[in-house]
Amino acid sequence: MRAAVVPEAGADFELVDRPIPDPDPTEVRIAVDACGICHSDVFVKEGTFPGVSYPRTPGHEVVGRIDAVGADVTAWSEGDRVGAGWHGGHCFTCEPCRRGDFLLCENAEITGLTFDGGYAEYATVPSEALAAVPDDLDAVDAAPLLCAGVTTYNALRNSDARPGDVVAVVGVGGLGHLGVQYAHAAGFETVAVSRSPDKRDLALDLGADHFVDASETDPAEALQALGGARVVLSTAPSADAAESVVGGLGADGEVVVVGIPGKPVPVDAQHLVGTRGAVSGWGSGHARDSQDTLEFSDLRDITPVVETFPLDEVDAAYDRMVENETRFRAVLDLT
């Protein structure tokens, strides 16, 4: 098989021929149809995540079909259409796992980071890390939903927002353009907040009821004019962007951070006390969360905006992603 490999931290990708791997007893092998390229892949490419061993094949937005099943796997069969996201498996025995909180497993595996991922024609994945992919959801569209999709969908559905509440999405990019769609589909009064006024029409087309140009308008004041936000989903990896919307929270409102800034976020504690508000974080989901995301996206025709690349253009695809030139998710198409 062909695979894109990072030979060592900071090195360029190498396209190599490798033997097709055999699954361990608790794994399946996926014939990969598509794999998204995510900013978190920088952890592998640049070696900024502790414990990465090299050479390593990145990729945690993997979609394909099972073509081999480990001897102990009973829940999946050859031919099943599946996906694998960031959460690459759990131990079942640590305290969070015993409480069913698999996302916080103390010994969690990470697809494409602790084991080889989907920048390849085949990948082996622990069976508990698999999500079923609806048959009529295109592989290229499904891939980003296993990271950007589950992160935004899961954050919103685990919030206290209810249909009709004001929910703002900060940033209309790789995460935010999906967050706007999910917020609209959930029945929220959806506000898109962006410093790029040229994204107004896109945001409204995706389902936003309001667009706030944060380059010209104080977003907190704009949200207060709408009655105050119950939830603000902060998808832009900017501390300033997250700080700017705290003052826009209404009673019992919450800023949920999913785009991780490179520095701490200052918080107006007085406003939080006065509104019983909060600033919290949310990180993707486990395999069942990913499957829920895929099923809901299929039900409501929610798809990402993508650019596709063949495997042999992995360098160009990765570079466009790192330089924020992709509109909005880069996907390797291996079909």
One Martini backbone bead per residue (centre of mass of N, CA, C, O) as a GRO file, in nm:
protein
  335
    1MET     BB    1   0.102   0.032   0.011
    2ARG     BB    2   0.023   0.366   0.044
    3ALA     BB    3   0.208   0.625   0.232
    4ALA     BB    4   0.213   0.898   0.457
    5VAL     BB    5   0.522   0.998   0.610
    6VAL     BB    6   0.670   1.079   0.922
    7PRO     BB    7   0.998   1.027   1.009
    8GLU     BB    8   1.019   1.308   1.170
    9ALA     BB    9   1.033   1.575   1.341
   10GLY     BB   10   0.985   1.826   1.088
   11ALA     BB   11   0.943   1.664   0.847
   12ASP     BB   12   0.879   1.555   0.555
   13PHE     BB   13   0.699   1.396   0.355
   14GLU     BB   14   0.661   1.040   0.275
   15LEU     BB   15   0.622   0.832   0.003
   16VAL     BB   16   0.528   0.495   0.062
   17ASP     BB   17   0.590   0.148   0.064
   18ARG     BB   18   0.375  -0.094   0.223
   19PRO     BB   19   0.258  -0.321   0.403
   20ILE     BB   20  -0.026  -0.461   0.468
   21PRO     BB   21  -0.195  -0.460   0.750
   22ASP     BB   22  -0.269  -0.650   1.031
   23PRO     BB   23  -0.499  -0.719   1.251
   24ASP     BB   24  -0.569  -0.735   1.553
   25PRO     BB   25  -0.799  -0.895   1.745
   26THR     BB   26  -0.931  -0.581   1.819
   27GLU     BB   27  -0.927  -0.518   1.511
   28VAL     BB   28  -0.942  -0.331   1.209
   29ARG     BB   29  -0.949  -0.299   0.854
   30ILE     BB   30  -0.911  -0.012   0.643
   31ALA     BB   31  -1.029   0.098   0.342
   32VAL     BB   32  -0.944   0.398   0.222
   33ASP     BB   33  -1.126   0.684   0.091
   34ALA     BB   34  -1.086   0.906   0.329
   35CYS     BB   35  -0.893   1.202   0.460
   36GLY     BB   36  -0.852   1.434   0.678
   37ILE     BB   37  -0.710   1.763   0.737
   38CYS     BB   38  -0.575   1.872   1.041
   39HIS     BB   39  -0.436   2.085   1.269
   40SER     BB   40  -0.358   1.844   1.466
   41ASP     BB   41  -0.133   1.726   1.271
   42VAL     BB   42   0.097   1.901   1.381
   43PHE     BB   43   0.178   1.723   1.618
   44VAL     BB   44   0.320   1.520   1.423
   45LYS     BB   45   0.488   1.687   1.224
   46GLU     BB   46   0.636   1.860   1.482
   47GLY     BB   47   0.638   1.718   1.773
   48THR     BB   48   0.415   1.857   2.005
   49PHE     BB   49   0.349   1.570   2.116
   50PRO     BB   50   0.362   1.355   2.354
   51GLY     BB   51   0.490   1.033   2.245
   52VAL     BB   52   0.575   1.037   1.960
   53SER     BB   53   0.632   0.805   1.710
   54TYR     BB   54   0.882   0.705   1.469
   55PRO     BB   55   0.723   0.657   1.219
   56ARG     BB   56   0.426   0.848   1.095
   57THR     BB   57   0.075   0.829   1.024
   58PRO     BB   58  -0.156   1.038   0.976
   59GLY     BB   59  -0.498   1.065   1.063
   60HIS     BB   60  -0.848   1.143   1.209
   61GLU     BB   61  -1.037   1.128   0.920
   62VAL     BB   62  -1.169   0.823   0.868
   63VAL     BB   63  -1.283   0.662   0.558
   64GLY     BB   64  -1.445   0.336   0.498
   65ARG     BB   65  -1.379  -0.017   0.461
   66ILE     BB   66  -1.399  -0.323   0.576
   67ASP     BB   67  -1.142  -0.597   0.506
   68ALA     BB   68  -1.072  -0.672   0.816
   69VAL     BB   69  -1.094  -0.898   1.104
   70GLY     BB   70  -1.052  -0.963   1.409
   71ALA     BB   71  -1.087  -1.242   1.609
   72ASP     BB   72  -1.250  -1.060   1.855
   73VAL     BB   73  -1.454  -0.941   1.653
   74THR     BB   74  -1.829  -0.880   1.655
   75ALA     BB   75  -1.948  -0.582   1.566
   76TRP     BB   76  -1.792  -0.635   1.292
   77SER     BB   77  -1.767  -0.633   0.926
   78GLU     BB   78  -1.714  -0.702   0.627
   79GLY     BB   79  -1.807  -0.396   0.449
   80ASP     BB   80  -1.822  -0.193   0.648
   81ARG     BB   81  -1.904   0.140   0.708
   82VAL     BB   82  -1.642   0.359   0.832
   83GLY     BB   83  -1.510   0.552   1.114
   84ALA     BB   84  -1.227   0.761   1.239
   85GLY     BB   85  -1.114   0.948   1.501
   86TRP     BB   86  -0.939   1.080   1.749
   87HIS     BB   87  -1.070   0.860   1.904
   88GLY     BB   88  -0.876   0.542   1.935
   89GLY     BB   89  -0.946   0.446   2.226
   90HIS     BB   90  -0.990   0.231   2.520
   91CYS     BB   91  -0.948   0.051   2.835
   92PHE     BB   92  -1.212   0.011   3.048
   93THR     BB   93  -1.051   0.051   3.357
   94CYS     BB   94  -1.057   0.320   3.427
   95GLU     BB   95  -1.242   0.547   3.587
   96PRO     BB   96  -1.381   0.681   3.344
   97CYS     BB   97  -1.460   0.414   3.203
   98ARG     BB   98  -1.632   0.298   3.442
   99ARG     BB   99  -1.828   0.565   3.386
  100GLY     BB  100  -1.838   0.607   3.055
  101ASP     BB  101  -1.582   0.820   3.002
  102PHE     BB  102  -1.402   0.774   2.727
  103LEU     BB  103  -1.275   1.055   2.655
  104LEU     BB  104  -1.114   1.039   2.956
  105CYS     BB  105  -0.913   0.839   2.915
  106GLU     BB  106  -0.597   0.759   3.057
  107ASN     BB  107  -0.534   0.546   2.783
  108ALA     BB  108  -0.570   0.682   2.522
  109GLU     BB  109  -0.610   0.673   2.193
  110ILE     BB  110  -0.474   0.816   1.874
  111THR     BB  111  -0.544   0.881   1.571
  112GLY     BB  112  -0.240   0.935   1.405
  113LEU     BB  113  -0.043   0.921   1.682
  114THR     BB  114  -0.029   0.634   1.841
  115PHE     BB  115  -0.127   0.553   1.551
  116ASP     BB  116  -0.187   0.485   1.243
  117GLY     BB  117  -0.350   0.648   0.988
  118GLY     BB  118  -0.525   0.795   0.686
  119TYR     BB  119  -0.251   0.849   0.507
  120ALA     BB  120  -0.376   0.582   0.358
  121GLU     BB  121  -0.501   0.284   0.216
  122TYR     BB  122  -0.450   0.171   0.512
  123ALA     BB  123  -0.606   0.086   0.840
  124THR     BB  124  -0.570   0.024   1.184
  125VAL     BB  125  -0.843  -0.026   1.428
  126PRO     BB  126  -1.007  -0.009   1.697
  127SER     BB  127  -1.329  -0.114   1.743
  128GLU     BB  128  -1.420   0.120   1.957
  129ALA     BB  129  -1.346   0.359   1.724
  130LEU     BB  130  -1.609   0.310   1.563
  131ALA     BB  131  -1.813   0.442   1.297
  132ALA     BB  132  -2.097   0.455   1.138
  133VAL     BB  133  -2.169   0.507   0.790
  134PRO     BB  134  -2.369   0.636   0.589
  135ASP     BB  135  -2.433   0.541   0.266
  136ASP     BB  136  -2.522   0.853   0.156
  137LEU     BB  137  -2.241   0.948   0.263
  138ASP     BB  138  -1.983   1.098   0.164
  139ALA     BB  139  -1.658   1.050   0.231
  140VAL     BB  140  -1.555   1.344   0.204
  141ASP     BB  141  -1.780   1.460   0.393
  142ALA     BB  142  -1.735   1.273   0.648
  143ALA     BB  143  -1.448   1.321   0.753
  144PRO     BB  144  -1.475   1.609   0.904
  145LEU     BB  145  -1.703   1.502   1.104
  146LEU     BB  146  -1.477   1.343   1.290
  147CYS     BB  147  -1.409   1.647   1.408
  148ALA     BB  148  -1.548   1.919   1.346
  149GLY     BB  149  -1.828   1.799   1.381
  150VAL     BB  150  -1.824   1.664   1.667
  151THR     BB  151  -1.731   1.913   1.820
  152THR     BB  152  -1.977   2.101   1.759
  153TYR     BB  153  -2.219   1.915   1.806
  154ASN     BB  154  -2.146   1.818   2.096
  155ALA     BB  155  -2.131   2.092   2.232
  156LEU     BB  156  -2.426   2.177   2.175
  157ARG     BB  157  -2.583   1.919   2.289
  158ASN     BB  158  -2.434   1.970   2.589
  159SER     BB  159  -2.586   2.206   2.630
  160ASP     BB  160  -2.850   2.441   2.752
  161ALA     BB  161  -2.970   2.480   2.492
  162ARG     BB  162  -3.268   2.588   2.324
  163PRO     BB  163  -3.508   2.630   2.132
  164GLY     BB  164  -3.467   2.986   2.053
  165ASP     BB  165  -3.205   3.039   2.139
  166VAL     BB  166  -2.916   3.220   2.170
  167VAL     BB  167  -2.661   3.133   1.926
  168ALA     BB  168  -2.314   3.161   1.895
  169VAL     BB  169  -2.061   3.181   1.629
  170VAL     BB  170  -1.712   3.190   1.635
  171GLY     BB  171  -1.644   3.165   1.335
  172VAL     BB  172  -1.609   3.097   0.964
  173GLY     BB  173  -1.478   2.793   0.940
  174GLY     BB  174  -1.391   2.476   0.988
  175LEU     BB  175  -1.589   2.481   1.240
  176GLY     BB  176  -1.806   2.715   1.207
  177HIS     BB  177  -1.960   2.618   0.944
  178LEU     BB  178  -2.083   2.383   1.115
  179GLY     BB  179  -2.201   2.524   1.365
  180VAL     BB  180  -2.416   2.683   1.212
  181GLN     BB  181  -2.572   2.439   1.104
  182TYR     BB  182  -2.640   2.306   1.379
  183ALA     BB  183  -2.784   2.543   1.509
  184HIS     BB  184  -3.007   2.564   1.301
  185ALA     BB  185  -3.111   2.263   1.316
  186ALA     BB  186  -3.180   2.301   1.639
  187GLY     BB  187  -3.339   2.598   1.663
  188PHE     BB  188  -3.162   2.835   1.682
  189GLU     BB  189  -3.063   3.159   1.727
  190THR     BB  190  -2.836   3.241   1.484
  191VAL     BB  191  -2.493   3.360   1.531
  192ALA     BB  192  -2.253   3.514   1.335
  193VAL     BB  193  -1.899   3.559   1.408
  194SER     BB  194  -1.684   3.796   1.231
  195ARG     BB  195  -1.385   3.954   1.076
  196SER     BB  196  -1.528   3.867   0.792
  197PRO     BB  197  -1.744   4.023   0.584
  198ASP     BB  198  -1.731   3.812   0.334
  199LYS     BB  199  -1.908   3.587   0.520
  200ARG     BB  200  -2.205   3.663   0.531
  201ASP     BB  201  -2.347   3.503   0.303
  202LEU     BB  202  -2.257   3.227   0.396
  203ALA     BB  203  -2.379   3.229   0.679
  204LEU     BB  204  -2.672   3.265   0.582
  205ASP     BB  205  -2.676   3.008   0.402
  206LEU     BB  206  -2.614   2.813   0.658
  207GLY     BB  207  -2.836   2.967   0.886
  208ALA     BB  208  -2.806   3.241   0.975
  209ASP     BB  209  -2.982   3.514   1.128
  210HIS     BB  210  -2.702   3.649   1.201
  211PHE     BB  211  -2.448   3.910   1.148
  212VAL     BB  212  -2.121   3.979   1.291
  213ASP     BB  213  -1.893   4.241   1.255
  214ALA     BB  214  -1.604   4.245   1.449
  215SER     BB  215  -1.450   4.487   1.294
  216GLU     BB  216  -1.711   4.703   1.367
  217THR     BB  217  -1.838   4.531   1.610
  218ASP     BB  218  -1.946   4.465   1.919
  219PRO     BB  219  -2.037   4.151   2.004
  220ALA     BB  220  -2.156   4.192   2.286
  221GLU     BB  221  -2.360   4.412   2.208
  222ALA     BB  222  -2.507   4.247   1.990
  223LEU     BB  223  -2.605   4.021   2.185
  224GLN     BB  224  -2.759   4.205   2.383
  225ALA     BB  225  -2.963   4.309   2.163
  226LEU     BB  226  -3.079   3.993   2.156
  227GLY     BB  227  -3.069   3.918   2.493
  228GLY     BB  228  -2.853   3.723   2.499
  229ALA     BB  229  -2.651   3.451   2.534
  230ARG     BB  230  -2.652   3.112   2.601
  231VAL     BB  231  -2.447   3.046   2.359
  232VAL     BB  232  -2.089   3.035   2.282
  233LEU     BB  233  -1.914   2.927   2.001
  234SER     BB  234  -1.560   2.897   2.006
  235THR     BB  235  -1.366   2.846   1.703
  236ALA     BB  236  -1.156   3.051   1.726
  237PRO     BB  237  -0.794   3.065   1.772
  238SER     BB  238  -0.875   3.319   1.993
  239ALA     BB  239  -0.855   3.506   2.271
  240ASP     BB  240  -0.995   3.769   2.180
  241ALA     BB  241  -1.254   3.638   2.072
  242ALA     BB  242  -1.344   3.509   2.339
  243GLU     BB  243  -1.342   3.767   2.515
  244SER     BB  244  -1.551   3.947   2.338
  245VAL     BB  245  -1.820   3.752   2.433
  246VAL     BB  246  -1.873   3.747   2.738
  247GLY     BB  247  -2.058   4.015   2.744
  248GLY     BB  248  -2.298   3.849   2.570
  249LEU     BB  249  -2.416   3.716   2.805
  250GLY     BB  250  -2.666   3.575   2.957
  251ALA     BB  251  -2.848   3.403   3.146
  252ASP     BB  252  -2.668   3.123   3.194
  253GLY     BB  253  -2.430   3.157   3.023
  254GLU     BB  254  -2.196   3.024   2.758
  255VAL     BB  255  -1.860   2.968   2.682
  256VAL     BB  256  -1.750   2.751   2.421
  257VAL     BB  257  -1.440   2.603   2.375
  258VAL     BB  258  -1.282   2.464   2.058
  259GLY     BB  259  -1.077   2.684   1.989
  260ILE     BB  260  -0.738   2.691   2.047
  261PRO     BB  261  -0.549   2.903   2.189
  262GLY     BB  262  -0.211   3.034   2.237
  263LYS     BB  263  -0.356   3.172   2.487
  264PRO     BB  264  -0.493   3.308   2.735
  265VAL     BB  265  -0.822   3.383   2.865
  266PRO     BB  266  -0.972   3.650   2.948
  267VAL     BB  267  -1.195   3.728   3.231
  268ASP     BB  268  -1.513   3.859   3.323
  269ALA     BB  269  -1.614   3.803   3.633
  270GLN     BB  270  -1.845   4.002   3.680
  271HIS     BB  271  -2.027   3.899   3.450
  272LEU     BB  272  -2.047   3.607   3.547
  273VAL     BB  273  -2.176   3.668   3.819
  274GLY     BB  274  -2.424   3.840   3.704
  275THR     BB  275  -2.514   3.568   3.504
  276ARG     BB  276  -2.412   3.284   3.569
  277GLY     BB  277  -2.161   3.236   3.410
  278ALA     BB  278  -1.942   3.076   3.153
  279VAL     BB  279  -1.626   2.906   3.086
  280SER     BB  280  -1.557   2.650   2.848
  281GLY     BB  281  -1.484   2.317   2.732
  282TRP     BB  282  -1.446   2.113   2.422
  283GLY     BB  283  -1.378   1.755   2.313
  284SER     BB  284  -1.535   1.612   2.099
  285GLY     BB  285  -1.540   1.245   2.081
  286HIS     BB  286  -1.660   0.948   2.054
  287ALA     BB  287  -1.778   0.710   1.845
  288ARG     BB  288  -2.082   0.761   1.903
  289ASP     BB  289  -2.069   1.062   1.854
  290SER     BB  290  -1.983   1.040   1.560
  291GLN     BB  291  -2.233   0.885   1.466
  292ASP     BB  292  -2.438   1.098   1.543
  293THR     BB  293  -2.324   1.313   1.356
  294LEU     BB  294  -2.361   1.162   1.089
  295GLU     BB  295  -2.669   1.114   1.114
  296PHE     BB  296  -2.755   1.411   1.142
  297SER     BB  297  -2.623   1.513   0.883
  298ASP     BB  298  -2.788   1.330   0.697
  299LEU     BB  299  -3.073   1.423   0.786
  300ARG     BB  300  -2.984   1.757   0.737
  301ASP     BB  301  -2.772   1.814   0.514
  302ILE     BB  302  -2.475   1.824   0.644
  303THR     BB  303  -2.187   1.990   0.507
  304PRO     BB  304  -1.880   2.042   0.407
  305VAL     BB  305  -1.629   2.251   0.305
  306VAL     BB  306  -1.412   2.142   0.036
  307GLU     BB  307  -1.082   2.014  -0.039
  308THR     BB  308  -0.922   1.810  -0.277
  309PHE     BB  309  -0.675   1.535  -0.263
  310PRO     BB  310  -0.430   1.351  -0.341
  311LEU     BB  311  -0.186   1.175  -0.189
  312ASP     BB  312   0.055   1.308  -0.369
  313GLU     BB  313  -0.062   1.606  -0.234
  314VAL     BB  314  -0.004   1.636   0.077
  315ASP     BB  315   0.174   1.886   0.099
  316ALA     BB  316  -0.026   2.094  -0.018
  317ALA     BB  317  -0.259   2.037   0.176
  318TYR     BB  318  -0.110   2.099   0.440
  319ASP     BB  319  -0.015   2.388   0.373
  320ARG     BB  320  -0.299   2.511   0.337
  321MET     BB  321  -0.390   2.455   0.621
  322VAL     BB  322  -0.165   2.606   0.783
  323GLU     BB  323  -0.229   2.885   0.608
  324ASN     BB  324  -0.544   2.922   0.585
  325GLU     BB  325  -0.645   2.849   0.265
  326THR     BB  326  -0.870   2.672   0.325
  327ARG     BB  327  -1.208   2.587   0.190
  328PHE     BB  328  -1.219   2.451   0.499
  329ARG     BB  329  -1.145   2.149   0.414
  330ALA     BB  330  -0.908   1.900   0.392
  331VAL     BB  331  -0.902   1.618   0.150
  332LEU     BB  332  -0.824   1.288   0.105
  333ASP     BB  333  -0.856   1.112  -0.204
  334LEU     BB  334  -0.851   0.737  -0.242
  335THR     BB  335  -1.042   0.642  -0.496
   0.00000   0.00000   0.00000
